[in-house]
Amino acid sequence: MSTSPAGKPSIWEGVTLKSVLSGAIMAVIMCVANSWLTLKAGVIEEGPIISALIFTGIFFGLRRKVTVLEAVIVATMGSAGGSFGFTANIFAAYKMAGITLTTTQMLLFTLSTGAFSVLMAIPCYYLFVVKEKLPWAVGEACAEVIQNTVDSKNTFHAKLILVFTTLFFGVLLLQGKQWMPADTVFFTIGVMGVGLAWSPFFIGAAGILGVRVGAGFLVGGIVLILIAPLTTTPATPQKFFWPGVSFLITSGFTALALKWRTIKDAILALRNIGSGNTEGGDIISFKWLMSLGAIVAVIMIIIMWASFDVALHVALLYVVVGGLFLNLIATRAMGETTFNPVRVMGIVLQGVGALAGGINRLVSLTGAGMVAGGTSMNGILDQDLYTGRKLGVNPKLQVALQAMVLPVIAVVCVAVFHFMSTFVDISLTNDTLPAPVAKAWAGFAILLDGGELPDGAVSLMIIFGLAGIGLALAENVKNIKRFVPSTTGIGIGLILPAAYSFDFFVGAVLFLFLQKKFKMSENTVTSIAAAGILGEAAGGLFNGFMQSIGIFPM
């Protein structure tokens, strides 16, 4: 048994080279996949279950021993990488607002916000996993999958992911060579074609997100077609994204306001930090946590001031409000409901910055970037710590692994965005990667900076803003919630091309049918759905590269 100098078992006991290397590989894969997914659909699949299933399946297939600890290591590192994919939204938002960041700026920002997020995961773990014992539904599911898979030595789901990923990658190659249509128009309404996109990505994501979210996308797509004649771009109404942005903002704020108890409890929970009750949460001393947190916060403030022209008082506000309070609120909400209000949190921090004088686009989007680089990751990291706690894994080890993978994934995240930018025009009007979250942040930054709205935008924004409030209120009524389409789905559906939204609905219904008709397990559904995400992400990036060098047609 390996021991620390104090005679206690080392946190590295049982850690193997194959698990750490596999975890690093899965972190890269999930970061790449989610960078593409979040710009195409506005969502991410962080991937702890996918990572664990692939790892256990491969090594059981090779007749190698796999332990629960090894599976948790791979799930933790893969999920950390997956969470970083969301950062692509802020890079895209800057680009949409006419701001081109240097590689150095992107790396500094990603590293600093990521480091702060890893540190913030420690008190949030103590508060919301150890102390309050929130349900953390996804973390619970991941723990069950890992335990059951290791006990049964199951290789089926890894094989399923491999087979279907290869199949879907092949579909994308055929589309890239234009030997297979990327979409089919069934009929035309006015000047707008209505049909489906043959996208494994959207169909797969729908299998994970479920029918209510799929129904939200369907409603968003239908409404988008109905309002097309009222927009300035009736043939492509998704380019007139202002109603969708308004809907996302008001529905998000309403949902957040309805969780006022969560906000109150998260703020009150601050009193417990450093109280001495560290049962199960002894990762780092309170003194060291505060010291490291202060150092990282100062570094973040300096980076924002020196590289992003953010005034010192605004930078301090971003760190305190975004890095601390919004982080606590979003993490608790995720642990309690699986809902992470990160999209609207970006808008909140942009508004806070504007009140303090940060109204130009660069400064405003840096506020949203605090959320993209920190708040989006924090809840996912704590979700993984919950899984580890359920399975008896030392949280110190998981935090060390999360910190260890941070610099690698920061580089990957920036490199993938640069690569995508070489073959996709990431802008407010291009739909190859619709980037609904980035459009919401960029649109709000443009408004704060005195930008003018197109004709008809104000009236539609008011109408859809009120609709967002009403539907968010309906979502909160227990007896009717399951009949109300997801407001997140509707809002994003108003910004995506309608064919993508219809794909979501078709995918959700298809996977529900497969579950009911053929008694498919959740793991089987997740495996096929994950293959759709991984296959199209790999195929889309490959096609883009082949187009950029002239081998595939544009």
PDB file of N, CA and C in Angstrom, residues 174-246:
ATOM      1  N   LEU A 174     -20.339  10.897 -46.671  1.00  0.00           N
ATOM      2  CA  LEU A 174     -21.162  10.882 -47.887  1.00  0.00           C
ATOM      3  C   LEU A 174     -21.762  12.261 -48.149  1.00  0.00           C
ATOM      4  N   GLN A 175     -22.183  12.935 -47.068  1.00  0.00           N
ATOM      5  CA  GLN A 175     -22.725  14.285 -47.230  1.00  0.00           C
ATOM      6  C   GLN A 175     -21.626  15.262 -47.644  1.00  0.00           C
ATOM      7  N   GLY A 176     -20.430  15.078 -47.076  1.00  0.00           N
ATOM      8  CA  GLY A 176     -19.317  15.954 -47.433  1.00  0.00           C
ATOM      9  C   GLY A 176     -18.939  15.841 -48.894  1.00  0.00           C
ATOM     10  N   LYS A 177     -19.022  14.624 -49.443  1.00  0.00           N
ATOM     11  CA  LYS A 177     -18.733  14.412 -50.868  1.00  0.00           C
ATOM     12  C   LYS A 177     -19.940  14.756 -51.748  1.00  0.00           C
ATOM     13  N   GLN A 178     -21.038  15.126 -51.093  1.00  0.00           N
ATOM     14  CA  GLN A 178     -22.307  15.454 -51.767  1.00  0.00           C
ATOM     15  C   GLN A 178     -22.875  14.260 -52.526  1.00  0.00           C
ATOM     16  N   TRP A 179     -22.607  13.062 -51.996  1.00  0.00           N
ATOM     17  CA  TRP A 179     -23.199  11.840 -52.526  1.00  0.00           C
ATOM     18  C   TRP A 179     -24.501  11.506 -51.800  1.00  0.00           C
ATOM     19  N   MET A 180     -24.760  12.246 -50.722  1.00  0.00           N
ATOM     20  CA  MET A 180     -25.980  12.056 -49.938  1.00  0.00           C
ATOM     21  C   MET A 180     -26.457  13.432 -49.494  1.00  0.00           C
ATOM     22  N   PRO A 181     -27.760  13.722 -49.594  1.00  0.00           N
ATOM     23  CA  PRO A 181     -28.217  15.063 -49.207  1.00  0.00           C
ATOM     24  C   PRO A 181     -28.067  15.304 -47.716  1.00  0.00           C
ATOM     25  N   ALA A 182     -27.707  16.527 -47.374  1.00  0.00           N
ATOM     26  CA  ALA A 182     -27.626  16.899 -45.965  1.00  0.00           C
ATOM     27  C   ALA A 182     -29.000  17.219 -45.403  1.00  0.00           C
ATOM     28  N   ASP A 183     -29.947  17.546 -46.276  1.00  0.00           N
ATOM     29  CA  ASP A 183     -31.316  17.837 -45.841  1.00  0.00           C
ATOM     30  C   ASP A 183     -32.263  17.588 -47.016  1.00  0.00           C
ATOM     31  N   THR A 184     -33.534  17.486 -46.685  1.00  0.00           N
ATOM     32  CA  THR A 184     -34.571  17.275 -47.699  1.00  0.00           C
ATOM     33  C   THR A 184     -35.722  18.227 -47.423  1.00  0.00           C
ATOM     34  N   VAL A 185     -36.114  19.010 -48.429  1.00  0.00           N
ATOM     35  CA  VAL A 185     -37.267  19.911 -48.320  1.00  0.00           C
ATOM     36  C   VAL A 185     -38.510  19.164 -48.787  1.00  0.00           C
ATOM     37  N   PHE A 186     -39.518  19.082 -47.933  1.00  0.00           N
ATOM     38  CA  PHE A 186     -40.752  18.355 -48.266  1.00  0.00           C
ATOM     39  C   PHE A 186     -41.794  19.253 -48.934  1.00  0.00           C
ATOM     40  N   PHE A 187     -41.860  20.508 -48.485  1.00  0.00           N
ATOM     41  CA  PHE A 187     -42.795  21.447 -49.092  1.00  0.00           C
ATOM     42  C   PHE A 187     -42.345  22.867 -48.766  1.00  0.00           C
ATOM     43  N   THR A 188     -42.987  23.815 -49.381  1.00  0.00           N
ATOM     44  CA  THR A 188     -42.615  25.224 -49.214  1.00  0.00           C
ATOM     45  C   THR A 188     -43.796  26.020 -48.686  1.00  0.00           C
ATOM     46  N   ILE A 189     -43.508  26.871 -47.710  1.00  0.00           N
ATOM     47  CA  ILE A 189     -44.507  27.814 -47.212  1.00  0.00           C
ATOM     48  C   ILE A 189     -43.988  29.214 -47.534  1.00  0.00           C
ATOM     49  N   GLY A 190     -44.675  29.906 -48.432  1.00  0.00           N
ATOM     50  CA  GLY A 190     -44.178  31.203 -48.889  1.00  0.00           C
ATOM     51  C   GLY A 190     -42.877  31.004 -49.636  1.00  0.00           C
ATOM     52  N   VAL A 191     -41.810  31.616 -49.107  1.00  0.00           N
ATOM     53  CA  VAL A 191     -40.494  31.448 -49.733  1.00  0.00           C
ATOM     54  C   VAL A 191     -39.591  30.537 -48.900  1.00  0.00           C
ATOM     55  N   MET A 192     -40.153  29.917 -47.868  1.00  0.00           N
ATOM     56  CA  MET A 192     -39.353  29.113 -46.952  1.00  0.00           C
ATOM     57  C   MET A 192     -39.604  27.623 -47.177  1.00  0.00           C
ATOM     58  N   GLY A 193     -38.531  26.860 -47.383  1.00  0.00           N
ATOM     59  CA  GLY A 193     -38.641  25.417 -47.518  1.00  0.00           C
ATOM     60  C   GLY A 193     -38.736  24.761 -46.149  1.00  0.00           C
ATOM     61  N   VAL A 194     -39.561  23.725 -46.029  1.00  0.00           N
ATOM     62  CA  VAL A 194     -39.764  23.019 -44.763  1.00  0.00           C
ATOM     63  C   VAL A 194     -39.384  21.553 -44.962  1.00  0.00           C
ATOM     64  N   GLY A 195     -38.522  21.045 -44.104  1.00  0.00           N
ATOM     65  CA  GLY A 195     -38.101  19.662 -44.238  1.00  0.00           C
ATOM     66  C   GLY A 195     -37.277  19.210 -43.055  1.00  0.00           C
ATOM     67  N   LEU A 196     -36.423  18.205 -43.270  1.00  0.00           N
ATOM     68  CA  LEU A 196     -35.564  17.650 -42.230  1.00  0.00           C
ATOM     69  C   LEU A 196     -34.109  17.729 -42.673  1.00  0.00           C
ATOM     70  N   ALA A 197     -33.225  17.917 -41.700  1.00  0.00           N
ATOM     71  CA  ALA A 197     -31.792  17.777 -41.937  1.00  0.00           C
ATOM     72  C   ALA A 197     -31.415  16.359 -41.514  1.00  0.00           C
ATOM     73  N   TRP A 198     -30.652  15.658 -42.330  1.00  0.00           N
ATOM     74  CA  TRP A 198     -30.254  14.296 -41.987  1.00  0.00           C
ATOM     75  C   TRP A 198     -29.018  14.368 -41.102  1.00  0.00           C
ATOM     76  N   SER A 199     -29.293  14.678 -39.828  1.00  0.00           N
ATOM     77  CA  SER A 199     -28.225  14.975 -38.884  1.00  0.00           C
ATOM     78  C   SER A 199     -28.220  13.975 -37.724  1.00  0.00           C
ATOM     79  N   PRO A 200     -27.259  13.048 -37.695  1.00  0.00           N
ATOM     80  CA  PRO A 200     -27.130  12.143 -36.540  1.00  0.00           C
ATOM     81  C   PRO A 200     -26.936  12.909 -35.243  1.00  0.00           C
ATOM     82  N   PHE A 201     -26.314  14.080 -35.353  1.00  0.00           N
ATOM     83  CA  PHE A 201     -26.006  14.925 -34.209  1.00  0.00           C
ATOM     84  C   PHE A 201     -27.274  15.318 -33.458  1.00  0.00           C
ATOM     85  N   PHE A 202     -28.234  15.902 -34.182  1.00  0.00           N
ATOM     86  CA  PHE A 202     -29.460  16.379 -33.546  1.00  0.00           C
ATOM     87  C   PHE A 202     -30.337  15.224 -33.095  1.00  0.00           C
ATOM     88  N   ILE A 203     -30.422  14.201 -33.919  1.00  0.00           N
ATOM     89  CA  ILE A 203     -31.235  13.042 -33.546  1.00  0.00           C
ATOM     90  C   ILE A 203     -30.644  12.372 -32.307  1.00  0.00           C
ATOM     91  N   GLY A 204     -29.307  12.258 -32.259  1.00  0.00           N
ATOM     92  CA  GLY A 204     -28.659  11.659 -31.094  1.00  0.00           C
ATOM     93  C   GLY A 204     -28.823  12.488 -29.844  1.00  0.00           C
ATOM     94  N   ALA A 205     -28.633  13.808 -29.966  1.00  0.00           N
ATOM     95  CA  ALA A 205     -28.796  14.674 -28.796  1.00  0.00           C
ATOM     96  C   ALA A 205     -30.209  14.592 -28.244  1.00  0.00           C
ATOM     97  N   ALA A 206     -31.206  14.452 -29.136  1.00  0.00           N
ATOM     98  CA  ALA A 206     -32.603  14.345 -28.694  1.00  0.00           C
ATOM     99  C   ALA A 206     -32.824  13.092 -27.866  1.00  0.00           C
ATOM    100  N   GLY A 207     -32.092  12.012 -28.200  1.00  0.00           N
ATOM    101  CA  GLY A 207     -32.228  10.794 -27.428  1.00  0.00           C
ATOM    102  C   GLY A 207     -31.782  10.959 -25.996  1.00  0.00           C
ATOM    103  N   ILE A 208     -30.850  11.872 -25.762  1.00  0.00           N
ATOM    104  CA  ILE A 208     -30.366  12.124 -24.403  1.00  0.00           C
ATOM    105  C   ILE A 208     -31.248  13.147 -23.688  1.00  0.00           C
ATOM    106  N   LEU A 209     -31.705  14.170 -24.412  1.00  0.00           N
ATOM    107  CA  LEU A 209     -32.454  15.254 -23.776  1.00  0.00           C
ATOM    108  C   LEU A 209     -33.918  14.918 -23.537  1.00  0.00           C
ATOM    109  N   GLY A 210     -34.516  14.028 -24.333  1.00  0.00           N
ATOM    110  CA  GLY A 210     -35.865  13.565 -24.033  1.00  0.00           C
ATOM    111  C   GLY A 210     -36.970  14.237 -24.829  1.00  0.00           C
ATOM    112  N   VAL A 211     -38.199  13.701 -24.655  1.00  0.00           N
ATOM    113  CA  VAL A 211     -39.345  14.088 -25.475  1.00  0.00           C
ATOM    114  C   VAL A 211     -39.811  15.511 -25.179  1.00  0.00           C
ATOM    115  N   ARG A 212     -39.826  15.929 -23.924  1.00  0.00           N
ATOM    116  CA  ARG A 212     -40.334  17.266 -23.614  1.00  0.00           C
ATOM    117  C   ARG A 212     -39.450  18.338 -24.238  1.00  0.00           C
ATOM    118  N   VAL A 213     -38.132  18.120 -24.219  1.00  0.00           N
ATOM    119  CA  VAL A 213     -37.223  19.065 -24.883  1.00  0.00           C
ATOM    120  C   VAL A 213     -37.427  18.993 -26.395  1.00  0.00           C
ATOM    121  N   GLY A 214     -37.589  17.764 -26.933  1.00  0.00           N
ATOM    122  CA  GLY A 214     -37.850  17.615 -28.357  1.00  0.00           C
ATOM    123  C   GLY A 214     -39.127  18.320 -28.781  1.00  0.00           C
ATOM    124  N   ALA A 215     -40.161  18.241 -27.937  1.00  0.00           N
ATOM    125  CA  ALA A 215     -41.413  18.946 -28.231  1.00  0.00           C
ATOM    126  C   ALA A 215     -41.194  20.454 -28.235  1.00  0.00           C
ATOM    127  N   GLY A 216     -40.330  20.929 -27.357  1.00  0.00           N
ATOM    128  CA  GLY A 216     -40.005  22.358 -27.345  1.00  0.00           C
ATOM    129  C   GLY A 216     -39.362  22.796 -28.650  1.00  0.00           C
ATOM    130  N   PHE A 217     -38.436  21.993 -29.159  1.00  0.00           N
ATOM    131  CA  PHE A 217     -37.816  22.311 -30.449  1.00  0.00           C
ATOM    132  C   PHE A 217     -38.851  22.299 -31.570  1.00  0.00           C
ATOM    133  N   LEU A 218     -39.788  21.339 -31.538  1.00  0.00           N
ATOM    134  CA  LEU A 218     -40.842  21.281 -32.557  1.00  0.00           C
ATOM    135  C   LEU A 218     -41.671  22.557 -32.543  1.00  0.00           C
ATOM    136  N   VAL A 219     -42.088  22.991 -31.360  1.00  0.00           N
ATOM    137  CA  VAL A 219     -42.884  24.214 -31.241  1.00  0.00           C
ATOM    138  C   VAL A 219     -42.074  25.412 -31.745  1.00  0.00           C
ATOM    139  N   GLY A 220     -40.799  25.485 -31.338  1.00  0.00           N
ATOM    140  CA  GLY A 220     -39.952  26.589 -31.792  1.00  0.00           C
ATOM    141  C   GLY A 220     -39.823  26.622 -33.305  1.00  0.00           C
ATOM    142  N   GLY A 221     -39.650  25.454 -33.926  1.00  0.00           N
ATOM    143  CA  GLY A 221     -39.531  25.391 -35.378  1.00  0.00           C
ATOM    144  C   GLY A 221     -40.802  25.801 -36.095  1.00  0.00           C
ATOM    145  N   ILE A 222     -41.951  25.339 -35.572  1.00  0.00           N
ATOM    146  CA  ILE A 222     -43.245  25.690 -36.183  1.00  0.00           C
ATOM    147  C   ILE A 222     -43.507  27.193 -36.070  1.00  0.00           C
ATOM    148  N   VAL A 223     -43.272  27.734 -34.889  1.00  0.00           N
ATOM    149  CA  VAL A 223     -43.490  29.170 -34.684  1.00  0.00           C
ATOM    150  C   VAL A 223     -42.566  29.980 -35.591  1.00  0.00           C
ATOM    151  N   LEU A 224     -41.334  29.514 -35.750  1.00  0.00           N
ATOM    152  CA  LEU A 224     -40.385  30.211 -36.619  1.00  0.00           C
ATOM    153  C   LEU A 224     -40.924  30.294 -38.044  1.00  0.00           C
ATOM    154  N   ILE A 225     -41.528  29.212 -38.526  1.00  0.00           N
ATOM    155  CA  ILE A 225     -42.112  29.212 -39.871  1.00  0.00           C
ATOM    156  C   ILE A 225     -43.284  30.195 -39.942  1.00  0.00           C
ATOM    157  N   LEU A 226     -44.095  30.227 -38.883  1.00  0.00           N
ATOM    158  CA  LEU A 226     -45.282  31.091 -38.883  1.00  0.00           C
ATOM    159  C   LEU A 226     -44.917  32.574 -38.889  1.00  0.00           C
ATOM    160  N   ILE A 227     -43.816  32.929 -38.199  1.00  0.00           N
ATOM    161  CA  ILE A 227     -43.453  34.359 -38.130  1.00  0.00           C
ATOM    162  C   ILE A 227     -42.521  34.763 -39.264  1.00  0.00           C
ATOM    163  N   ALA A 228     -42.125  33.813 -40.120  1.00  0.00           N
ATOM    164  CA  ALA A 228     -41.171  34.119 -41.195  1.00  0.00           C
ATOM    165  C   ALA A 228     -41.568  35.342 -42.020  1.00  0.00           C
ATOM    166  N   PRO A 229     -42.870  35.489 -42.418  1.00  0.00           N
ATOM    167  CA  PRO A 229     -43.239  36.669 -43.228  1.00  0.00           C
ATOM    168  C   PRO A 229     -43.062  37.998 -42.494  1.00  0.00           C
ATOM    169  N   LEU A 230     -42.973  37.951 -41.161  1.00  0.00           N
ATOM    170  CA  LEU A 230     -42.837  39.183 -40.376  1.00  0.00           C
ATOM    171  C   LEU A 230     -41.382  39.597 -40.191  1.00  0.00           C
ATOM    172  N   THR A 231     -40.441  38.738 -40.606  1.00  0.00           N
ATOM    173  CA  THR A 231     -39.024  39.022 -40.407  1.00  0.00           C
ATOM    174  C   THR A 231     -38.438  39.701 -41.642  1.00  0.00           C
ATOM    175  N   THR A 232     -37.241  40.195 -41.501  1.00  0.00           N
ATOM    176  CA  THR A 232     -36.550  40.828 -42.629  1.00  0.00           C
ATOM    177  C   THR A 232     -35.870  39.798 -43.526  1.00  0.00           C
ATOM    178  N   THR A 233     -35.863  38.521 -43.093  1.00  0.00           N
ATOM    179  CA  THR A 233     -35.259  37.440 -43.891  1.00  0.00           C
ATOM    180  C   THR A 233     -36.251  36.269 -43.953  1.00  0.00           C
ATOM    181  N   PRO A 234     -37.369  36.421 -44.663  1.00  0.00           N
ATOM    182  CA  PRO A 234     -38.430  35.403 -44.622  1.00  0.00           C
ATOM    183  C   PRO A 234     -38.018  34.030 -45.137  1.00  0.00           C
ATOM    184  N   ALA A 235     -37.052  33.951 -46.030  1.00  0.00           N
ATOM    185  CA  ALA A 235     -36.607  32.639 -46.527  1.00  0.00           C
ATOM    186  C   ALA A 235     -35.746  31.911 -45.496  1.00  0.00           C
ATOM    187  N   THR A 236     -35.097  32.682 -44.621  1.00  0.00           N
ATOM    188  CA  THR A 236     -34.252  32.112 -43.557  1.00  0.00           C
ATOM    189  C   THR A 236     -34.543  32.863 -42.250  1.00  0.00           C
ATOM    190  N   PRO A 237     -35.736  32.661 -41.678  1.00  0.00           N
ATOM    191  CA  PRO A 237     -36.148  33.471 -40.530  1.00  0.00           C
ATOM    192  C   PRO A 237     -35.276  33.290 -39.290  1.00  0.00           C
ATOM    193  N   GLN A 238     -34.509  32.180 -39.218  1.00  0.00           N
ATOM    194  CA  GLN A 238     -33.638  31.976 -38.060  1.00  0.00           C
ATOM    195  C   GLN A 238     -32.552  33.048 -37.978  1.00  0.00           C
ATOM    196  N   LYS A 239     -32.265  33.709 -39.099  1.00  0.00           N
ATOM    197  CA  LYS A 239     -31.273  34.791 -39.064  1.00  0.00           C
ATOM    198  C   LYS A 239     -31.827  36.028 -38.367  1.00  0.00           C
ATOM    199  N   PHE A 240     -33.149  36.108 -38.286  1.00  0.00           N
ATOM    200  CA  PHE A 240     -33.800  37.175 -37.526  1.00  0.00           C
ATOM    201  C   PHE A 240     -34.005  36.619 -36.108  1.00  0.00           C
ATOM    202  N   PHE A 241     -32.910  36.593 -35.349  1.00  0.00           N
ATOM    203  CA  PHE A 241     -32.882  35.804 -34.116  1.00  0.00           C
ATOM    204  C   PHE A 241     -33.402  36.544 -32.893  1.00  0.00           C
ATOM    205  N   TRP A 242     -33.798  37.787 -33.038  1.00  0.00           N
ATOM    206  CA  TRP A 242     -34.156  38.601 -31.876  1.00  0.00           C
ATOM    207  C   TRP A 242     -35.343  38.055 -31.072  1.00  0.00           C
ATOM    208  N   PRO A 243     -36.423  37.561 -31.698  1.00  0.00           N
ATOM    209  CA  PRO A 243     -37.507  36.980 -30.885  1.00  0.00           C
ATOM    210  C   PRO A 243     -37.021  35.802 -30.042  1.00  0.00           C
ATOM    211  N   GLY A 244     -36.158  34.960 -30.620  1.00  0.00           N
ATOM    212  CA  GLY A 244     -35.633  33.829 -29.874  1.00  0.00           C
ATOM    213  C   GLY A 244     -34.763  34.266 -28.707  1.00  0.00           C
ATOM    214  N   VAL A 245     -33.938  35.292 -28.927  1.00  0.00           N
ATOM    215  CA  VAL A 245     -33.103  35.817 -27.846  1.00  0.00           C
ATOM    216  C   VAL A 245     -33.978  36.357 -26.718  1.00  0.00           C
ATOM    217  N   SER A 246     -35.004  37.116 -27.070  1.00  0.00           N
ATOM    218  CA  SER A 246     -35.914  37.663 -26.069  1.00  0.00           C
ATOM    219  C   SER A 246     -36.597  36.550 -25.277  1.00  0.00           C
TER     220      SER A 246
END
